Coordinates of C-alpha atoms in Angstrom, one line a residue:
X1 CA 0.4 0.2 -0.2
X2 CA 1.0 3.8 -0.7
X3 CA 1.2 6.1 2.0
X4 CA 2.1 9.1 0.2
X5 CA -0.7 10.6 0.8
X6 CA -0.6 10.0 4.7
X7 CA 3.3 11.3 4.7
X8 CA 2.7 14.4 3.0
X9 CA -0.2 14.9 5.7
X10 CA 1.8 13.9 8.4
X11 CA 5.1 16.4 7.6
X12 CA 5.8 17.8 11.4
X13 CA 5.0 21.7 11.2
X14 CA 7.0 21.9 14.3
X15 CA 8.3 25.8 15.3
X16 CA 11.5 27.1 15.9
X17 CA 10.7 26.7 19.6
X18 CA 9.9 23.3 18.8
X19 CA 13.0 21.7 17.3
X20 CA 15.1 23.1 19.7
X21 CA 13.4 21.1 22.2
X22 CA 13.3 18.2 19.9
X23 CA 17.2 18.1 19.3
X24 CA 17.7 18.7 23.2
X25 CA 15.6 15.7 24.3
X26 CA 17.8 14.4 21.5
X27 CA 21.2 14.9 23.1
X28 CA 20.0 13.8 26.5
X29 CA 18.6 10.7 24.7
X30 CA 21.7 9.4 23.3
X31 CA 23.2 9.6 26.9
X32 CA 20.9 7.1 28.3
X33 CA 19.2 5.3 25.2
X34 CA 21.3 2.4 26.1
X35 CA 20.1 2.4 29.9
X36 CA 15.9 3.2 28.9
X37 CA 16.0 0.3 25.7
X38 CA 17.7 -1.9 28.0
X39 CA 15.0 -1.4 30.8
X40 CA 12.0 -1.2 28.1
X41 CA 13.0 -4.3 27.0
X42 CA 13.8 -6.2 30.5
X43 CA 10.0 -5.1 30.8
X44 CA 8.2 -5.8 27.6
X45 CA 10.0 -9.1 27.7
X46 CA 7.0 -9.6 30.6
X47 CA 4.8 -8.7 29.3
X48 CA 1.8 -10.7 28.1
X49 CA 1.4 -9.7 24.3
X50 CA 4.5 -7.9 23.6
X51 CA 6.6 -10.5 25.8
X52 CA 5.7 -13.8 23.1
X53 CA 6.7 -11.7 20.1
X54 CA 10.2 -10.4 21.1
X55 CA 10.9 -14.5 22.6
X56 CA 9.7 -15.7 19.1
X57 CA 12.9 -12.7 17.4
X58 CA 16.4 -13.1 18.1
X59 CA 17.8 -10.4 19.5
X60 CA 20.0 -9.6 16.5
X61 CA 17.2 -8.8 15.1
X62 CA 15.9 -6.7 17.3
X63 CA 18.8 -4.6 17.7
X64 CA 19.2 -3.5 14.1
X65 CA 15.7 -2.8 14.1
X66 CA 16.6 -0.3 17.0
X67 CA 19.9 0.8 15.4
X68 CA 18.1 1.9 12.2
X69 CA 15.1 3.9 14.1
X70 CA 17.6 5.3 16.0
X71 CA 19.3 6.8 12.7
X72 CA 16.3 7.4 11.3
X73 CA 15.1 9.3 14.1
X74 CA 18.0 11.1 14.1
X75 CA 18.6 12.0 11.0
X76 CA 14.7 13.3 11.1
X77 CA 15.2 15.7 14.3
X78 CA 18.5 17.1 13.3
X79 CA 18.5 17.2 9.2
X80 CA 15.5 17.4 9.0
X81 CA 14.7 14.6 6.9
X82 CA 11.6 13.0 8.6
X83 CA 10.2 11.5 5.4
X84 CA 12.1 8.0 5.9
X85 CA 11.2 8.4 9.7
X86 CA 7.7 8.6 9.3
X87 CA 7.4 5.7 6.2
X88 CA 9.5 3.2 9.1
X89 CA 6.9 4.4 11.7
X90 CA 4.0 3.8 9.5
X91 CA 5.2 0.1 8.4
X92 CA 5.3 -0.5 12.3
X93 CA 1.6 0.8 12.8
X94 CA 0.8 -1.6 9.7
X95 CA 2.2 -4.7 11.1
X96 CA 0.7 -3.7 14.5
X97 CA -2.4 -3.4 12.6
X98 CA -2.0 -6.3 10.6
X99 CA -0.9 -8.5 13.9
X100 CA -4.4 -8.0 15.2
X101 CA -2.6 -5.7 18.1
X102 CA -5.2 -3.4 19.8
X103 CA -5.0 0.2 20.3
X104 CA -4.0 -0.1 23.7
X105 CA -1.3 -2.6 23.3
X106 CA 1.2 -0.7 21.5
X107 CA 0.0 2.7 23.5
X108 CA 1.1 0.8 26.7
X109 CA 4.1 1.1 25.2
X110 CA 4.9 4.5 24.8
X111 CA 3.7 4.7 28.7
X112 CA 6.4 2.3 29.9
X113 CA 8.5 4.7 27.3
X114 CA 7.4 7.7 29.3
X115 CA 7.8 5.8 32.6
X116 CA 11.4 4.3 32.0
X117 CA 12.5 7.7 30.7
X118 CA 11.5 10.2 33.8
X119 CA 14.4 8.7 36.8
X120 CA 16.8 9.3 34.1
X121 CA 15.7 13.0 33.4
X122 CA 15.1 13.7 36.8
X123 CA 18.7 12.7 37.4
X124 CA 20.4 14.9 34.9
X125 CA 18.7 17.9 35.3
X126 CA 17.2 18.0 38.9
X127 CA 19.1 21.0 39.6
X128 CA 17.9 22.9 36.9
X129 CA 13.9 22.9 35.7
X130 CA 14.0 24.9 33.0
X131 CA 15.9 22.7 31.5
X132 CA 14.2 19.7 32.0
X133 CA 10.6 20.5 31.3
X134 CA 12.5 21.5 27.8
X135 CA 13.8 18.7 27.4
X136 CA 10.6 16.6 28.5
X137 CA 8.6 18.7 25.9
X138 CA 10.7 17.7 23.4
X139 CA 10.3 13.9 24.0
X140 CA 6.4 15.4 24.3
X141 CA 6.6 16.6 21.0
X142 CA 8.6 13.9 19.3
X143 CA 5.6 10.7 20.7
X144 CA 3.1 12.6 20.0
X145 CA 3.9 12.6 15.7
X146 CA 5.1 9.0 16.4
X147 CA 1.7 7.9 17.8
X148 CA 0.1 10.0 15.5
X149 CA 2.2 8.0 12.4
X150 CA 1.6 5.1 13.5
X151 CA -1.6 5.3 14.1
X152 CA -2.6 6.9 10.8
X153 CA -0.9 3.1 9.1
X154 CA -2.5 1.6 11.7
X155 CA -5.9 2.8 10.4
X156 CA -4.9 2.5 7.3
X157 CA -4.2 -1.1 7.9
X158 CA -7.0 -1.7 9.3
X159 CA -9.4 0.2 6.3
X160 CA -7.2 -2.2 4.0
X161 CA -9.7 -5.0 5.7
X162 CA -12.7 -2.9 5.2
X163 CA -11.8 -2.6 1.6
X164 CA -11.1 -6.1 0.8
X165 CA -15.0 -6.8 1.7
X166 CA -16.1 -4.4 -0.3
X167 CA -14.4 -5.5 -3.4
X168 CA -15.9 -8.9 -2.6
X169 CA -19.6 -7.6 -1.7
X170 CA -19.1 -5.4 -5.6
X171 CA -18.2 -8.2 -7.4
X172 CA -21.2 -10.2 -6.1
X173 CA -23.9 -6.9 -6.8
X174 CA -21.9 -7.1 -10.6
X175 CA -22.5 -10.8 -11.2
X176 CA -26.5 -10.0 -9.2
X177 CA -27.8 -8.8 -12.8
X178 CA -27.2 -12.3 -14.6
X179 CA -28.6 -14.2 -11.1
X180 CA -31.6 -12.3 -11.4
X181 CA -34.2 -14.7 -11.0
X182 CA -32.7 -17.3 -8.7
X183 CA -31.2 -14.1 -6.1
X184 CA -34.4 -14.1 -4.0
X185 CA -34.1 -18.3 -3.5
X186 CA -30.3 -18.5 -3.3
X187 CA -30.4 -15.2 -0.3
X188 CA -33.4 -16.6 2.0
X189 CA -30.9 -18.9 3.3
X190 CA -28.0 -16.3 3.5
X191 CA -26.3 -15.4 6.8
X192 CA -25.8 -11.9 4.9
X193 CA -27.6 -9.0 5.7
X194 CA -29.2 -8.7 2.4
X195 CA -31.2 -6.1 1.0
X196 CA -33.4 -5.6 -2.1
X197 CA -35.5 -2.9 -2.8
X198 CA -38.0 -2.7 -5.8
X199 CA -37.7 1.0 -6.8
X200 CA -41.2 1.1 -8.7
X201 CA -43.3 -0.9 -6.2
X202 CA -41.1 0.6 -3.2
X203 CA -41.3 -2.8 -1.3
X204 CA -38.0 -4.2 0.0
X205 CA -36.8 -8.0 0.1
X206 CA -34.8 -7.9 3.7
X207 CA -32.9 -11.3 4.4
X208 CA -33.6 -13.1 8.3
X209 CA -29.9 -11.7 8.4
X210 CA -31.2 -8.0 7.8
X211 CA -33.4 -8.4 9.9
X212 CA -32.0 -10.6 12.7
X213 CA -29.3 -7.8 13.0
X214 CA -31.9 -5.5 14.0
X215 CA -33.3 -7.8 16.8
X216 CA -36.3 -8.7 14.7
X217 CA -37.6 -11.7 13.9
X218 CA -39.3 -12.2 10.0
X219 CA -42.8 -11.1 10.8
X220 CA -41.9 -8.0 13.2
X221 CA -40.1 -5.7 10.2
X222 CA -42.4 -5.1 7.2
X223 CA -40.6 -5.8 3.8
X224 CA -41.4 -2.0 2.7
X225 CA -39.2 0.9 2.7
X226 CA -40.6 3.0 5.3
X227 CA -39.4 0.3 7.7
X228 CA -35.6 1.2 6.9
X229 CA -36.7 5.0 6.6
X230 CA -38.2 5.0 10.4
X231 CA -35.4 3.2 11.5
X232 CA -32.9 5.7 10.7
X233 CA -31.4 8.0 13.2
X234 CA -33.2 11.2 13.0
X235 CA -29.6 13.1 12.6
X236 CA -28.8 10.4 9.6
X237 CA -31.8 10.8 7.3
X238 CA -31.0 13.6 5.6
X239 CA -27.4 12.0 5.1
X240 CA -28.5 8.9 3.6
X241 CA -31.2 10.0 1.5
X242 CA -29.5 12.4 -0.2
X243 CA -26.6 9.4 -0.7
X244 CA -29.9 7.4 -2.0
X245 CA -30.9 10.1 -4.6
X246 CA -27.7 10.5 -6.0
X247 CA -26.8 7.2 -6.8
X248 CA -30.0 6.6 -8.3
X249 CA -29.2 9.9 -10.6
X250 CA -25.8 9.8 -11.0
X251 CA -24.7 6.3 -10.0
X252 CA -22.1 8.0 -7.2
X253 CA -21.3 4.5 -5.3
X254 CA -23.6 3.6 -2.9
X255 CA -21.6 3.4 0.6
X256 CA -22.7 4.9 3.7
X257 CA -22.3 4.7 7.2
X258 CA -25.3 5.1 9.7
X259 CA -27.4 4.4 12.6
X260 CA -30.6 2.1 12.6
X261 CA -32.7 1.2 15.9
X262 CA -32.7 -2.1 16.9
X263 CA -35.6 -4.2 19.1
X264 CA -33.5 -3.8 22.1
X265 CA -30.2 -3.1 22.1
X266 CA -31.0 0.8 20.6
X267 CA -29.1 2.3 17.8
X268 CA -26.5 0.6 16.3
X269 CA -23.9 1.4 13.7
X270 CA -24.2 -0.3 10.3
X271 CA -21.8 -0.2 7.1
X272 CA -24.1 -0.4 3.7
X273 CA -23.0 -1.0 0.2
X274 CA -25.1 -1.0 -2.6
X275 CA -25.7 -1.0 -6.6
X276 CA -28.3 0.5 -8.8
X277 CA -30.0 -2.0 -11.5
X278 CA -31.0 -0.2 -14.8
X279 CA -33.2 -1.0 -17.6
X280 CA -32.6 -0.8 -21.4
X281 CA -33.6 3.0 -21.2
X282 CA -31.1 3.3 -18.3
X283 CA -34.0 3.9 -15.6
X284 CA -33.1 2.7 -12.6
X285 CA -36.0 0.2 -11.4
X286 CA -33.5 -1.9 -8.8
X287 CA -31.3 -1.1 -6.2
X288 CA -29.9 -4.2 -4.1
X289 CA -26.8 -4.6 -1.3
X290 CA -25.9 -6.0 1.8
X291 CA -25.4 -3.9 5.7
X292 CA -22.5 -5.2 8.7
X293 CA -22.3 -4.4 12.0
X294 CA -20.0 -1.3 12.3
X295 CA -20.3 -0.6 16.2
X296 CA -17.2 -2.2 17.9
X297 CA -14.6 -0.9 14.7
X298 CA -16.7 2.9 15.6
X299 CA -16.3 2.7 19.3
X300 CA -12.9 1.7 18.9
X301 CA -12.3 4.5 16.3
X302 CA -14.1 6.9 18.7
X303 CA -11.8 5.5 21.5
X304 CA -8.8 6.4 19.1
X305 CA -9.9 9.9 18.6
X306 CA -10.7 10.5 22.4
X307 CA -7.1 9.1 23.3
X308 CA -5.6 11.7 20.8
X309 CA -7.9 14.8 22.1
X310 CA -6.8 13.6 26.1
X311 CA -3.0 12.9 25.0
X312 CA -2.0 16.9 25.5
X313 CA -3.9 17.1 28.9
X314 CA -2.0 14.3 29.9
X315 CA 1.7 15.5 29.0
X316 CA 0.6 18.9 31.0
X317 CA -0.8 16.8 34.0
X318 CA 2.4 14.9 34.3
X319 CA 4.9 18.1 33.1
X320 CA 2.4 19.6 36.4
X321 CA 3.2 16.2 38.9
X322 CA 7.0 16.5 38.0
X323 CA 7.4 19.9 38.5
X324 CA 5.6 19.4 42.3
X325 CA 8.2 16.0 42.6
X326 CA 11.0 18.2 42.0
X327 CA 9.8 21.2 44.5
X328 CA 9.2 19.0 47.1
X329 CA 12.2 17.7 46.4
X330 CA 14.2 20.8 46.4
X331 CA 12.7 22.0 49.5
X332 CA 13.3 18.7 51.3
X333 CA 17.2 19.3 50.2
X334 CA 17.5 22.4 51.0
X335 CA 16.2 22.2 54.5
X336 CA 18.4 19.3 55.8
X337 CA 21.4 20.9 53.8
X338 CA 20.9 23.9 55.4
X339 CA 17.9 24.9 57.9
X340 CA 19.4 21.9 59.7
X341 CA 22.7 21.6 59.3
X342 CA 23.4 25.4 59.8
X343 CA 22.7 25.6 63.4
X344 CA 24.4 22.4 64.2
X345 CA 27.6 23.5 62.6
X346 CA 27.2 27.1 64.5
X347 CA 26.6 24.9 68.0
X348 CA 29.3 22.5 67.2
X349 CA 32.2 25.5 66.1
X350 CA 31.3 27.6 69.1
X351 CA 31.4 24.8 71.6
X352 CA 34.7 23.3 70.4
X353 CA 36.3 27.6 70.4
X354 CA 34.8 27.7 74.4
X355 CA 36.6 24.4 74.6
X356 CA 39.9 25.2 72.8
X357 CA 40.0 28.6 73.9
X358 CA 39.4 28.3 77.5
X359 CA 40.9 25.5 78.3
X360 CA 41.9 24.9 81.8
X361 CA 40.4 28.0 83.1
X362 CA 36.4 25.9 82.6
X363 CA 35.4 24.4 85.6
X364 CA 34.9 20.7 85.1
X365 CA 31.1 20.6 84.8
X366 CA 31.1 22.6 82.3
X367 CA 33.8 21.6 80.3
X368 CA 31.6 18.4 80.3
X369 CA 28.4 19.9 79.4
X370 CA 30.1 21.1 76.4
X371 CA 31.6 17.4 75.6
X372 CA 28.2 16.4 75.4
X373 CA 26.4 18.9 73.3
X374 CA 29.9 18.4 70.4
X375 CA 28.9 15.0 70.9
X376 CA 25.2 14.9 70.4
X377 CA 25.8 17.6 67.5
X378 CA 27.3 15.2 65.8
X379 CA 24.9 12.3 67.0
X380 CA 22.6 14.5 65.1
X381 CA 24.9 14.8 61.8
X382 CA 24.8 11.1 61.6
X383 CA 21.1 10.8 62.3
X384 CA 20.4 13.4 59.5
X385 CA 22.7 11.8 56.9
X386 CA 20.9 8.3 57.5
X387 CA 17.2 10.6 57.0
X388 CA 18.5 12.1 53.8
X389 CA 19.2 8.1 53.1
X390 CA 16.0 6.8 53.7
X391 CA 15.2 9.6 51.5
X392 CA 17.0 8.8 47.9
X393 CA 16.6 5.5 48.8
X394 CA 13.0 5.9 47.6
X395 CA 13.7 7.7 44.9
X396 CA 17.1 5.8 42.8
X397 CA 16.4 4.1 40.6
X398 CA 16.9 0.3 40.1
X399 CA 19.7 -0.8 38.1
X400 CA 19.3 -4.8 38.1
X401 CA 22.0 -7.4 37.4
X402 CA 23.5 -10.5 38.2
X403 CA 25.6 -10.6 40.0
X404 CA 28.1 -13.0 42.5
X405 CA 26.4 -12.8 46.1
X406 CA 29.5 -14.5 48.1
X407 CA 31.9 -12.0 46.7
X408 CA 29.6 -9.4 47.5
X409 CA 29.4 -10.4 51.1
X410 CA 32.8 -11.0 51.1
X411 CA 33.7 -7.1 50.4
X412 CA 31.5 -5.5 52.4
X413 CA 32.6 -7.8 55.7
X414 CA 36.0 -6.8 54.9
X415 CA 34.9 -2.8 54.7
X416 CA 33.5 -3.4 57.9
X417 CA 36.2 -4.7 59.8
X418 CA 38.9 -2.2 58.9
X419 CA 37.4 0.0 61.2
X420 CA 36.2 -2.6 64.0
X421 CA 38.9 -1.4 65.8
X422 CA 40.4 -5.4 65.9
X423 CA 37.4 -7.1 66.8
X424 CA 37.7 -10.7 65.5
X425 CA 34.9 -11.4 64.7
X426 CA 34.5 -14.7 62.4
X427 CA 32.6 -14.9 58.8
X428 CA 30.7 -18.3 58.1
X429 CA 30.1 -17.7 54.5
X430 CA 27.9 -20.4 52.7
X431 CA 30.1 -20.9 49.4
X432 CA 26.9 -22.2 47.4
X433 CA 25.5 -18.7 48.2
X434 CA 22.9 -18.5 44.8
X435 CA 24.0 -15.2 42.6
X436 CA 21.5 -12.5 43.0
X437 CA 19.3 -10.5 40.6
X438 CA 19.2 -7.4 42.3
X439 CA 20.6 -3.7 42.2
X440 CA 23.7 -4.7 43.9
X441 CA 24.9 -1.2 45.2
X442 CA 20.9 -1.3 47.5
X443 CA 21.9 -4.8 48.0
X444 CA 25.3 -3.7 49.4
X445 CA 23.6 -1.4 51.7
X446 CA 21.2 -4.1 53.0
X447 CA 24.0 -6.4 53.9
X448 CA 26.3 -4.0 55.3
X449 CA 23.3 -3.1 57.7
X450 CA 22.8 -6.5 58.6
X451 CA 26.4 -6.9 59.1
X452 CA 27.2 -4.5 60.5
X453 CA 24.1 -4.8 62.9
X454 CA 25.6 -9.1 63.9
X455 CA 29.4 -7.4 64.4
X456 CA 28.2 -4.6 66.9
X457 CA 25.9 -7.1 68.6
X458 CA 27.8 -10.0 68.8
X459 CA 30.6 -8.0 69.9
X460 CA 30.2 -9.2 73.5
X461 CA 31.2 -12.2 73.1
X462 CA 34.2 -14.4 73.7
X463 CA 33.8 -15.9 69.9
X464 CA 31.6 -13.4 68.0
X465 CA 30.2 -15.4 65.2
X466 CA 28.2 -14.7 61.6
X467 CA 26.4 -16.4 59.3
X468 CA 25.7 -16.2 55.9
X469 CA 23.3 -18.4 54.1
X470 CA 19.7 -19.4 52.4
X471 CA 17.2 -21.5 52.4
X472 CA 14.5 -23.0 49.6
X473 CA 11.2 -24.2 49.4
X474 CA 9.2 -24.8 46.6
X475 CA 8.4 -21.0 45.9
X476 CA 10.8 -19.1 46.8
X477 CA 14.5 -18.2 48.0
X478 CA 15.0 -16.7 51.1
X479 CA 19.1 -15.5 52.0
X480 CA 19.7 -15.3 56.2
X481 CA 21.9 -13.2 58.0
X482 CA 22.9 -14.7 61.7
X483 CA 24.6 -13.8 65.0
X484 CA 25.5 -14.8 68.1
X485 CA 24.9 -11.4 70.2
X486 CA 22.5 -10.1 72.9
X487 CA 19.0 -10.8 70.5
X488 CA 16.0 -9.4 71.8
X489 CA 12.3 -9.9 72.9
X490 CA 10.5 -11.2 70.3
X491 CA 7.6 -8.8 71.3
X492 CA 9.2 -6.0 70.2
X493 CA 10.1 -6.9 66.9
X494 CA 7.0 -4.7 65.1
X495 CA 8.9 -2.2 65.8
X496 CA 12.0 -2.3 64.4
X497 CA 11.9 -1.9 61.0
X498 CA 10.5 1.4 62.0
X499 CA 12.3 5.1 61.2
X500 CA 14.4 6.1 64.4
X501 CA 13.1 2.9 66.5
X502 CA 15.8 1.5 68.4
X503 CA 15.5 -2.0 70.8
X504 CA 18.2 -1.1 73.1
X505 CA 19.8 2.3 74.8
X506 CA 22.5 4.1 73.2
X507 CA 24.1 4.0 75.8
X508 CA 24.4 0.0 75.4
X509 CA 24.9 0.0 71.2
X510 CA 25.5 3.7 69.1
X511 CA 23.0 3.8 66.3
X512 CA 20.0 6.4 65.0
X513 CA 17.4 3.7 64.1
X514 CA 16.9 4.1 61.0
X515 CA 19.2 1.4 58.7
X516 CA 16.8 -1.2 59.2
X517 CA 13.8 1.0 57.9
X518 CA 16.0 1.5 54.7
X519 CA 16.7 -2.1 54.8
X520 CA 13.2 -2.9 54.7
X521 CA 12.4 0.3 51.6
X522 CA 15.1 -1.6 49.8
X523 CA 13.4 -5.5 49.8
X524 CA 10.6 -3.7 49.3
X525 CA 11.2 -2.2 46.3
X526 CA 12.8 -5.7 44.7
X527 CA 9.3 -7.4 45.6
X528 CA 10.5 -9.3 49.1
X529 CA 9.8 -9.3 52.5
X530 CA 12.3 -9.2 55.7
X531 CA 11.6 -10.4 59.0
X532 CA 13.4 -11.3 62.1
X533 CA 14.2 -14.6 64.5
X534 CA 15.9 -13.7 68.1
X535 CA 15.7 -15.0 71.7
X536 CA 17.2 -12.9 74.8
X537 CA 21.1 -13.8 74.8
X538 CA 20.9 -16.0 72.0
X539 CA 21.5 -13.9 68.9
X540 CA 18.9 -12.8 65.7
X541 CA 18.7 -14.0 62.5
X542 CA 17.6 -11.5 60.0
X543 CA 15.5 -13.6 56.8
X544 CA 15.2 -12.0 53.6
X545 CA 13.6 -13.0 50.1
X546 CA 13.3 -11.2 46.7
X547 CA 10.8 -11.4 44.0
X548 CA 10.9 -14.5 41.8
X549 CA 13.3 -14.3 39.1
X550 CA 14.5 -17.1 37.1
X551 CA 18.2 -15.1 36.7
X552 CA 18.1 -14.8 40.2
X553 CA 17.5 -18.7 40.4
X554 CA 20.3 -19.0 38.2
X555 CA 23.2 -20.7 40.6
X556 CA 25.2 -20.5 36.9

């Protein structure tokens, strides 16, 4: 099929500002294209529609198609060569139509792309909202144009099927004149919605299927032209009668869409095609054709129009949401960095100046008070750092990979032992610990906290021991970190993962009470769960599982 007329129609009318926004987005996207594409491909591999499609297509073919699309897109944006890119998009739309994909299926891919793109935009431009909005506007312009081009070809593919049906119907009508005498006998048992209008008598033969489409029994719909006229929607009557007159007078093709009132289902949409038969003098004496119920197709068409009409509003709403989120994050960061830290620095600084300048002149009690102030200012600083870490962990984009769990545990444990002032804690590590499919940096934070707590709470033992292993069941893989430390009463277990919650006094064990809250948030972001089992003076065991994943369970 030729799309030349669609290509001309869909040539972008971008302004200079639009082109600058598109080019700004393109420059940004080149930097993150690999990550975004990998994230999107991974998500689509689990999609109920696109998952099987990707599975049946080899990776080289996918990568080749992505490279071609990227090259054509770059030529369009940077060189103004839009027609090759538009034709490429239309071929995609045609393929979607031929594959039988519904509109919402491939629209969901656009939605996923936006979701994958957003964290990289925030990461890149979190300090420059104006530039972020400009790049986001460029992304929206490109996606709007892409969807319009794909939708045009998508509808074209659907129209092809209608045209094929029309050709078959017209061929049948052209043969109608030669089988006129047998016509009634042939169509009485037909399943098509056939009608045959005798213009001279104004009688109309409505085939059983025609009446059935309207929900009527044979005797309930009279074989008269008025039966059809009365069933027409009032707003369609003038248009339909004009089309009939044009066909009778000038042989204009009778190919009309209108609404007919059914017996029980209200008005429904129909497509009718007809042809006129004339006598030797050219006078029309018969008109015959068929109808098809296209209500579902019309609903789909209206849905496409509705989605296109609301697309711009959705973009504005998303942009507003993004702006509000950035404002909240900026306000939070400013509060922590300035409103909280500035007075702490002043208190710490002046306290140290007093201690240094007064020296031996200061009373022992006053000196003790100043030391307590300096110590608590330091604790407050650590608390602010942990609070910031807790906040950042909620916003950080996951970058899941498969990695060696044993290697990560050894790395974290060795780092912790270097700052434990010579403590001799033994690590018992299961060498067969399965690899993980997760964000490695996040899981490093998990093990740093769990191992750090295990070392801390077992430090008073004569032979402190920390064990890391795993358990398997029919449904999940569970990792655990166990120690032989002081333990705790399980009636307090529910408080353990709350922010600022502590089960021991700060005099006994240092800490801010934020670490396990961060650990729980990380595990939940990976679709898993965390729990603990403990007994006073008998140690504690922390268990956690991640969401089921083939890569996670692959020990090879």
